[in-house]
């Protein structure tokens, strides 16, 4: 069973899909290219956490290393989760500024807020994580441990 | 992997036949009714995937509350050779040493029923719960926090949270040996420090139950249980500390796997030889997280006792609030097992499973030598829970039993079917009082989201792994 979450109001971002997983939350994210996929996956997680902020002025520059693009995706989302869960950062914009198979640079824009989160995500898992091309788009399915 | 071949062995067990690349069979404890709940997900494939890991000893096991996890299934148990086998952080899970405590009281239900709302409000006010909860009353220096990671529950009792006698009621006396804070990242310490003494969210809870049926008078008496008695179940773990340790070490193992020649069907099974640098580092960090979890539960037990003292105006020992037992659900341990006629040491992973030691086992606290170790099996918030005792036949599961009811609905499905319902009102009509840090938690945790725990317990007792001692019914609860 799946359900589609709407795209954000500016209409430039892709919607994502929630997938049922007995213990956890699964998300299917699509984007027009791999760089956008990392951004869209970040937005999807921010949405599930209830960690959006409009607008924000603070910026966090991030540099992530991974073993390959799947590991890079997990570590990227773990890093966003850390800033939201531990540092209290709330996100208005995510921009991946540079990307290779094993490195990512990005800027998170937003601000620190004391608003409670909607859900606790313990971790971003590697479980059956794939990134594939489909219908001229790039798609990933990620299981979040909640 | 090829299509799995499943064979029913007896009313309580099914076997997954060994098919390449499996190194051993799978053995799943389910009766025919519970087997139907397995059809909805990929859970048997996960049992088979675990059977592919190097150095596995005996079958890849699953308890009757098995459900779909990530990497290992929830309810999975697997033992690995110390020479050729592996250790896997995914075989323990993110919430390292998530576990359950049971605190006794001398009250009957009638004696607390007129004060239940007041008591619940006091508990809710004193025990931080919910998403990202922190405990500002437990402020520790970095140096003191390292003692928590090394000592576990004994740090808590020495620091004024409870009494030294509590340690007799902990699995491994509330401290896993070999903890090394140097194997714990700064980020894990940062996540864990403010969360010591908190319940957390999701399926973590604190529950008052009434003993409504005694199945074994002799064992119940030795456990300190009696008909009509109020007891307290507490379910929580190592919070953000454990989550981060699992993250860190899965990544380290993924990096190291090519050098160890390990290939896996699922990255979440990431593992390393038990004896390798990565394996040892994980064991040391995992022990630190486990000790945090023991201390966390001990602090909350202290807060529970304080809430009863405030409400009833007597000290906790006069209220009979002795700790019956505290056990781990998510852990890997080096344990002695009997396998093919000889004794050997292995690394037993339990991910959503409880250790179930038989009568006479030297690892048991003296008070349980004659009875077998208590096995605490919380059910859902509307039906029942059980207290069992380990039996000699638990040898075939490396002394492991079920840990709960096991989910059958995703959180989203549960929320969907509970839309337009007041779950708190429904529970109140059954004379069950519930408070939650968030409304959605009650919706996600509705009784229908779980298997019937009595079917789970009937399977594990029918298979001879444990024996029933008492049944509990929920009276009041706090959901995280």
Short mmCIF file of C-alpha atoms in Angstrom, two decimals, chain A residues 1-3 5 18-25 65-68 70-71 74-75 78-79 81-83 85-87 117-129 143 145-146, chain B residues 41 46 67-71 74 94-95 130-132 187 190-191 195 200-201 203-204 239 243-244 247 250-251 254-255 265-268 407-413 416 438 440 444:
data_model
loop_
_atom_site.label_atom_id
_atom_site.label_comp_id
_atom_site.label_asym_id
_atom_site.label_seq_id
_atom_site.Cartn_x
_atom_site.Cartn_y
_atom_site.Cartn_z
CA UNK A 1 0.00 0.00 0.00
CA UNK A 2 1.39 3.37 -0.98
CA UNK A 3 0.35 7.00 -0.72
CA UNK A 5 2.70 13.12 -0.65
CA UNK A 18 5.18 6.61 1.49
CA UNK A 19 5.55 2.84 1.40
CA UNK A 20 4.25 0.57 4.12
CA UNK A 21 6.86 -1.22 6.15
CA UNK A 22 5.73 -3.16 9.21
CA UNK A 23 8.18 -1.68 11.69
CA UNK A 24 9.36 1.43 9.92
CA UNK A 25 8.67 3.98 7.17
CA UNK A 65 31.99 11.31 1.84
CA UNK A 66 30.61 7.88 0.99
CA UNK A 67 31.83 4.57 -0.36
CA UNK A 68 29.55 4.86 -3.40
CA UNK A 70 24.15 4.50 -2.10
CA UNK A 71 26.39 4.92 0.94
CA UNK A 74 22.53 7.24 3.52
CA UNK A 75 25.28 9.36 5.05
CA UNK A 78 22.03 10.84 8.40
CA UNK A 79 23.83 14.20 8.42
CA UNK A 81 18.96 14.03 10.60
CA UNK A 82 21.77 14.96 12.98
CA UNK A 83 21.36 18.70 12.41
CA UNK A 85 17.48 16.04 15.77
CA UNK A 86 20.50 17.13 17.78
CA UNK A 87 21.11 20.76 16.77
CA UNK A 117 9.30 17.11 15.67
CA UNK A 118 6.37 15.09 14.38
CA UNK A 119 8.21 11.77 14.31
CA UNK A 120 11.41 10.31 15.65
CA UNK A 121 13.60 8.77 12.98
CA UNK A 122 16.24 6.66 14.67
CA UNK A 123 18.25 6.08 11.55
CA UNK A 124 18.39 5.90 7.77
CA UNK A 125 18.91 2.25 6.88
CA UNK A 126 20.71 0.58 3.98
CA UNK A 127 18.02 -2.10 3.82
CA UNK A 128 17.37 -2.99 0.15
CA UNK A 129 18.33 0.57 -0.80
CA UNK A 143 13.64 2.53 4.70
CA UNK A 145 13.94 3.22 11.19
CA UNK A 146 11.29 4.95 13.31
CA UNK B 41 6.04 -9.16 3.98
CA UNK B 46 15.26 -11.94 5.94
CA UNK B 67 8.12 -9.25 11.69
CA UNK B 68 9.79 -7.39 8.88
CA UNK B 69 12.88 -5.51 9.99
CA UNK B 70 15.86 -4.26 8.01
CA UNK B 71 18.71 -6.68 7.44
CA UNK B 74 12.70 -8.35 14.24
CA UNK B 94 19.63 0.70 16.15
CA UNK B 95 18.09 0.69 19.62
CA UNK B 130 8.11 11.80 23.44
CA UNK B 131 10.13 12.58 20.31
CA UNK B 132 13.63 13.84 21.17
CA UNK B 187 28.50 12.44 17.87
CA UNK B 190 26.46 14.19 22.00
CA UNK B 191 23.21 12.43 21.08
CA UNK B 195 18.71 11.75 26.74
CA UNK B 200 11.62 8.23 24.14
CA UNK B 201 8.84 7.75 21.61
CA UNK B 203 6.74 1.83 20.93
CA UNK B 204 8.47 2.81 24.17
CA UNK B 239 18.07 6.33 22.77
CA UNK B 243 21.21 4.77 17.15
CA UNK B 244 24.41 6.65 16.37
CA UNK B 247 25.13 4.07 12.22
CA UNK B 250 27.57 -0.26 10.02
CA UNK B 251 29.51 2.24 7.94
CA UNK B 254 30.80 -1.72 4.98
CA UNK B 255 34.21 -0.16 4.37
CA UNK B 265 22.50 -9.99 -0.06
CA UNK B 266 21.61 -6.77 1.83
CA UNK B 267 23.98 -4.01 2.99
CA UNK B 268 22.05 -3.68 6.25
CA UNK B 407 3.62 -5.71 14.68
CA UNK B 408 1.35 -6.68 11.82
CA UNK B 409 0.34 -3.19 10.64
CA UNK B 410 2.68 -0.39 9.64
CA UNK B 411 2.39 2.81 11.63
CA UNK B 412 0.72 4.47 8.67
CA UNK B 413 -1.85 1.68 8.29
CA UNK B 416 -5.36 5.20 8.81
CA UNK B 438 1.69 12.81 21.06
CA UNK B 440 -0.37 10.05 16.83
CA UNK B 444 0.16 4.09 15.76
#
